[in-house]
mmCIF file of C-alpha atoms in Angstrom:
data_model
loop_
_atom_site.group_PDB
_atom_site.id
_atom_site.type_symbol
_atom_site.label_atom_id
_atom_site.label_comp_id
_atom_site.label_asym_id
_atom_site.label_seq_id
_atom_site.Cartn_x
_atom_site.Cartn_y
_atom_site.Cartn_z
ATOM 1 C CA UNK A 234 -8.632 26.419 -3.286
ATOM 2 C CA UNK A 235 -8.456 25.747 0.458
ATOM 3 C CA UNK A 236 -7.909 22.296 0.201
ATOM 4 C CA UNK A 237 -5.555 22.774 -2.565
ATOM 5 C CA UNK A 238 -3.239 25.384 -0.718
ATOM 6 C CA UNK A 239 -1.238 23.326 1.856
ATOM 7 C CA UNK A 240 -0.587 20.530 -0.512
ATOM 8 C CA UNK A 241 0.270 22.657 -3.206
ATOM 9 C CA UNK A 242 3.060 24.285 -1.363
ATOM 10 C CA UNK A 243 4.339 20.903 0.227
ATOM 11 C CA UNK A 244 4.701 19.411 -3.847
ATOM 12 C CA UNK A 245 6.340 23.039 -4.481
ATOM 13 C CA UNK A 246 8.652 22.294 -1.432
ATOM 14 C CA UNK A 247 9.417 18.746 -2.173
ATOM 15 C CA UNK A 248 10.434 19.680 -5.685
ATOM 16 C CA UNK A 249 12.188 22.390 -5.069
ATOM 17 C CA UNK A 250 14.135 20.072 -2.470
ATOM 18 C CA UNK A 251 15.368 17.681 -5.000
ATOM 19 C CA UNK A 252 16.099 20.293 -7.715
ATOM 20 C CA UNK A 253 18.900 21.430 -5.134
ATOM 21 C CA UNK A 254 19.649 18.179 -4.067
ATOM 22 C CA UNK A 255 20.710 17.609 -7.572
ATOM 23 C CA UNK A 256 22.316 21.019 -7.721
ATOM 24 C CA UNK A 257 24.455 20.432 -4.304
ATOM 25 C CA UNK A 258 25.549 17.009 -5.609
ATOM 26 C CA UNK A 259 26.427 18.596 -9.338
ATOM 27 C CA UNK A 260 24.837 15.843 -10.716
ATOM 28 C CA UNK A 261 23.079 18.757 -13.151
ATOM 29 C CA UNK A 262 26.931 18.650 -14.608
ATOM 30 C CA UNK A 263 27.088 15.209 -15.491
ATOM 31 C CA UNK A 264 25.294 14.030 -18.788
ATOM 32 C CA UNK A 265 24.949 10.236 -16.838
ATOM 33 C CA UNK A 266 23.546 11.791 -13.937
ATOM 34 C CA UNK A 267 21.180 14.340 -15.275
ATOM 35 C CA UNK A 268 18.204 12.248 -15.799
ATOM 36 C CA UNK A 269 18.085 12.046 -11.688
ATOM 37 C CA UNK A 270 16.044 15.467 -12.205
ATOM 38 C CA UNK A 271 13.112 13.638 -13.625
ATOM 39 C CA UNK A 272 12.600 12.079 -10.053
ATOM 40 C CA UNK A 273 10.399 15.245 -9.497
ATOM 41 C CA UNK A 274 7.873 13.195 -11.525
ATOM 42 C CA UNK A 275 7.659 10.700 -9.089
ATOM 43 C CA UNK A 276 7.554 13.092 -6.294
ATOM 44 C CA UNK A 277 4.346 14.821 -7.922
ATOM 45 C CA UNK A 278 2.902 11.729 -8.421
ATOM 46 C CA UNK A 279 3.282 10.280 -4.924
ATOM 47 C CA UNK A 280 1.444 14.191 -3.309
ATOM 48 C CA UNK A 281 -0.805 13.934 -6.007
ATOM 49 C CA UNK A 282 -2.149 10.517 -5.051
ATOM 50 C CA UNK A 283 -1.450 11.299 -1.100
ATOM 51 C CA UNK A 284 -4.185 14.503 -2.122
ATOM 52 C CA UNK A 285 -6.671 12.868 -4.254
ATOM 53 C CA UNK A 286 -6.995 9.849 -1.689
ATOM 54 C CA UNK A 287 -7.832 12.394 0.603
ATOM 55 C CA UNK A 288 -10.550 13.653 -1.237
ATOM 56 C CA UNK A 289 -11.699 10.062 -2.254
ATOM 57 C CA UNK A 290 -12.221 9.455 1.779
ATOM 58 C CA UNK A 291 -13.993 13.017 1.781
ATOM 59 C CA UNK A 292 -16.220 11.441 -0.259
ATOM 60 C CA UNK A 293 -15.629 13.948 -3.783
ATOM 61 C CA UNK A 294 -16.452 12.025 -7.119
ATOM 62 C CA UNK A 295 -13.739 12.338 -10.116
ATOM 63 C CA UNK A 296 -14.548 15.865 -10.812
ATOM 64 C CA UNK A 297 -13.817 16.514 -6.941
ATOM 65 C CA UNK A 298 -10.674 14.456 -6.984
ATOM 66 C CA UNK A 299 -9.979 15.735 -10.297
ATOM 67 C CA UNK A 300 -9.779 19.338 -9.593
ATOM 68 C CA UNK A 301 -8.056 18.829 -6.176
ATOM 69 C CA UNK A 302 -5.018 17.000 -8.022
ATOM 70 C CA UNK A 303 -4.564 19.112 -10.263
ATOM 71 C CA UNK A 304 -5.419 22.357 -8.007
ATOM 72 C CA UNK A 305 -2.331 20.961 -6.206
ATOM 73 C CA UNK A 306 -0.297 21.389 -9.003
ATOM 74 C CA UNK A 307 -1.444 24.627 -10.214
ATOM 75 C CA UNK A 308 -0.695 25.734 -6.527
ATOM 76 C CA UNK A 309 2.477 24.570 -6.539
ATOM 77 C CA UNK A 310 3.308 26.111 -10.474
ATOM 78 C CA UNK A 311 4.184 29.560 -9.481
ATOM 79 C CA UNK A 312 6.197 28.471 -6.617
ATOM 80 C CA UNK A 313 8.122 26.079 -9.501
ATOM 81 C CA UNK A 314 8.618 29.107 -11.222
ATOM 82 C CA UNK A 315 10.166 31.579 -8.732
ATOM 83 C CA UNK A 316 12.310 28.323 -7.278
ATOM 84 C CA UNK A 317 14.083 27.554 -10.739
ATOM 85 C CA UNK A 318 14.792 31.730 -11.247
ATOM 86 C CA UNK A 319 16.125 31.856 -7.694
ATOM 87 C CA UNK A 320 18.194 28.085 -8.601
ATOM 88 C CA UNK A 321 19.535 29.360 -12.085
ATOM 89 C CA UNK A 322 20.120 33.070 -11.432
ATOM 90 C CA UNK A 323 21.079 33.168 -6.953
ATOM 91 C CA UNK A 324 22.324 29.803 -6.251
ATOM 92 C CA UNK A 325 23.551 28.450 -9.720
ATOM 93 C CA UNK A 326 24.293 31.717 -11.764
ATOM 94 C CA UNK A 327 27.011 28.873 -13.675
ATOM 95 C CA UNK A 328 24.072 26.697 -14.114
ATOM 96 C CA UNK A 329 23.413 27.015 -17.691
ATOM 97 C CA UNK A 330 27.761 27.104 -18.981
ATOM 98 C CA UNK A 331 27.980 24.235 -16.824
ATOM 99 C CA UNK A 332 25.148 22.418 -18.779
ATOM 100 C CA UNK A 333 26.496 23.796 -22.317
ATOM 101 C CA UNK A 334 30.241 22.391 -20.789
ATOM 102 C CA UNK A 335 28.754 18.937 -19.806
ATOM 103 C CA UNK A 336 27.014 18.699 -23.672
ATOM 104 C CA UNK A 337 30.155 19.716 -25.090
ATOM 105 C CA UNK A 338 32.007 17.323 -23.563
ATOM 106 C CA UNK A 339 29.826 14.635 -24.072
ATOM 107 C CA UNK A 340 29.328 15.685 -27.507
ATOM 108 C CA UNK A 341 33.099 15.218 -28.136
ATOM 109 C CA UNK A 342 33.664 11.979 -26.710
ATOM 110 C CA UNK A 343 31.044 10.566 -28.938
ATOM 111 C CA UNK A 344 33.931 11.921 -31.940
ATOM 112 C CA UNK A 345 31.108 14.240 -33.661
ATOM 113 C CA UNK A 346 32.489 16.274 -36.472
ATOM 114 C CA UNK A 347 33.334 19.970 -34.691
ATOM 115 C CA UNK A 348 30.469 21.018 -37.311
ATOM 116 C CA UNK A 349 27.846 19.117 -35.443
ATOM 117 C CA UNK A 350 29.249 19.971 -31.925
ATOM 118 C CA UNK A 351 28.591 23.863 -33.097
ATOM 119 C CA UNK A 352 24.978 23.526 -34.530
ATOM 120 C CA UNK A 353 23.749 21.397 -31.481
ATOM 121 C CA UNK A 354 25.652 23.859 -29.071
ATOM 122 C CA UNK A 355 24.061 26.669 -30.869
ATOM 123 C CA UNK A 356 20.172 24.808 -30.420
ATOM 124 C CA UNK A 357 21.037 24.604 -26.827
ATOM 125 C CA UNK A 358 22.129 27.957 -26.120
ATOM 126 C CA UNK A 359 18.755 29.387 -27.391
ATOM 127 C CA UNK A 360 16.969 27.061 -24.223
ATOM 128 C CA UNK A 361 19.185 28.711 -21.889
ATOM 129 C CA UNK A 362 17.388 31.223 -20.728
ATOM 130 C CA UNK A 363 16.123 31.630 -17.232
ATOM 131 C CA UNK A 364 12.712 32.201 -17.507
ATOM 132 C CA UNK A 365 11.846 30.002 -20.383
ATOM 133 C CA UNK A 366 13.623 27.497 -17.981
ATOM 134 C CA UNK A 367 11.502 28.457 -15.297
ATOM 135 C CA UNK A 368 8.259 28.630 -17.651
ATOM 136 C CA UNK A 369 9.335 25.030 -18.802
ATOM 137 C CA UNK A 370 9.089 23.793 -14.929
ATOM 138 C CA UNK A 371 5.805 24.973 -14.196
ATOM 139 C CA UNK A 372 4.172 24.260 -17.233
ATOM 140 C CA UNK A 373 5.558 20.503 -16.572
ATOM 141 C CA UNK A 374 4.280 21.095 -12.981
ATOM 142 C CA UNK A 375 0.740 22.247 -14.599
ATOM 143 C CA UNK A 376 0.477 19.199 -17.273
ATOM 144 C CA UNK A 377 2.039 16.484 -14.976
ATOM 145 C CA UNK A 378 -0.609 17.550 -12.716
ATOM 146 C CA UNK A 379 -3.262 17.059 -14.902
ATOM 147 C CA UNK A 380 -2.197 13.853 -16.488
ATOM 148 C CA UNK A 381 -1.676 12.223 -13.114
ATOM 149 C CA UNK A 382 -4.823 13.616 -11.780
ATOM 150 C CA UNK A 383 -6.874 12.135 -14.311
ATOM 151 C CA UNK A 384 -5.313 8.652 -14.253
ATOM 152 C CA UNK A 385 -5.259 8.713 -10.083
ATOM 153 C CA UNK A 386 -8.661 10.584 -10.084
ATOM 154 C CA UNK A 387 -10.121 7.706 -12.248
ATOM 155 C CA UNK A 388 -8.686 5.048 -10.639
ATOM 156 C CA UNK A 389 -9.077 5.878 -6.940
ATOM 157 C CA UNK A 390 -12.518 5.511 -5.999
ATOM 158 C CA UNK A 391 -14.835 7.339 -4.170
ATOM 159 C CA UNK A 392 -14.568 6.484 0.104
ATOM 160 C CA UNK A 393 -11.379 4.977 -0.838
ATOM 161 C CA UNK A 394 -9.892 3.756 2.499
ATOM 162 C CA UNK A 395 -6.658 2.398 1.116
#
């Protein structure tokens, strides 16, 4: 847990950095634009292979590197959590009607029937909920963790200089 502390709340910090860079910019309110959230990804990926290098030069085997990837991320989770409730409901309290807006508009350009525009309206309103949203991030935080743990874990070797 010691080792997985510090660079569990650095990932928490970095993420939570972009998520508001994308927030200041309003890019959240722009269907083109929205996919620039999924940079967290790559910023998860980048700590967790900073981490598990570490622990490769420490001299841990995969279960060692393993477990201090995705220790990292389970860290960094609950901070995920408590950051998107503090985005969505402090910072953002429009967040989620400025989503619902953006799909609506979109939705309309495309010339969908005013039908369809309702139903998938009415499928999005049930996500947007602030803790399920939050739930959503960590859970992401917990499995992107693992996922890139294993592969980084597996393919860093053990005294790994480089």
């Amino acid at each position: 847990m010691k080792k997985t502390l510090l660079p569990g709340i650095v990932l928490a910090v970095l993420l939570a950095a972009w998520m508001y860079v994308v927030g200041f910019t309003g890019w959240y309110k722009h269907p083109t634009m929205q996919a620039m959230f999924w940079f967290v990804v790559l910023i998860q990926i980048v700590v967790l292979t900073c981490v598990i290098r570490g622990a490769a030069r420490a001299g841990s085997g995969f279960a060692g590197r393993f477990l201090r990837g995705a220790g990292t991320s389970a860290v960094a989770a609950p901070l995920v959590f408590l950051n998107s409730l503090l985005f969505t409901q402090v910072v953002f309290p429009g967040y989620f009607g400025e989503i619902r807006a953006a799909q609506e508009s979109l939705l309309r350009s495309k010339g969908l029937p005013e039908a369809e525009i309702t139903e998938a309206l009415k499928v999005a309103a049930s996500m947007e909920n602030p803790y399920l949203h939050a739930a959503f991030g960590a859970i992401g935080t917990i499995v992107t963790g693992i996922v890139v743990s294993l592969i980084v874990a597996a393919v860093v070797k053990k005294g790994a200089s480089k």
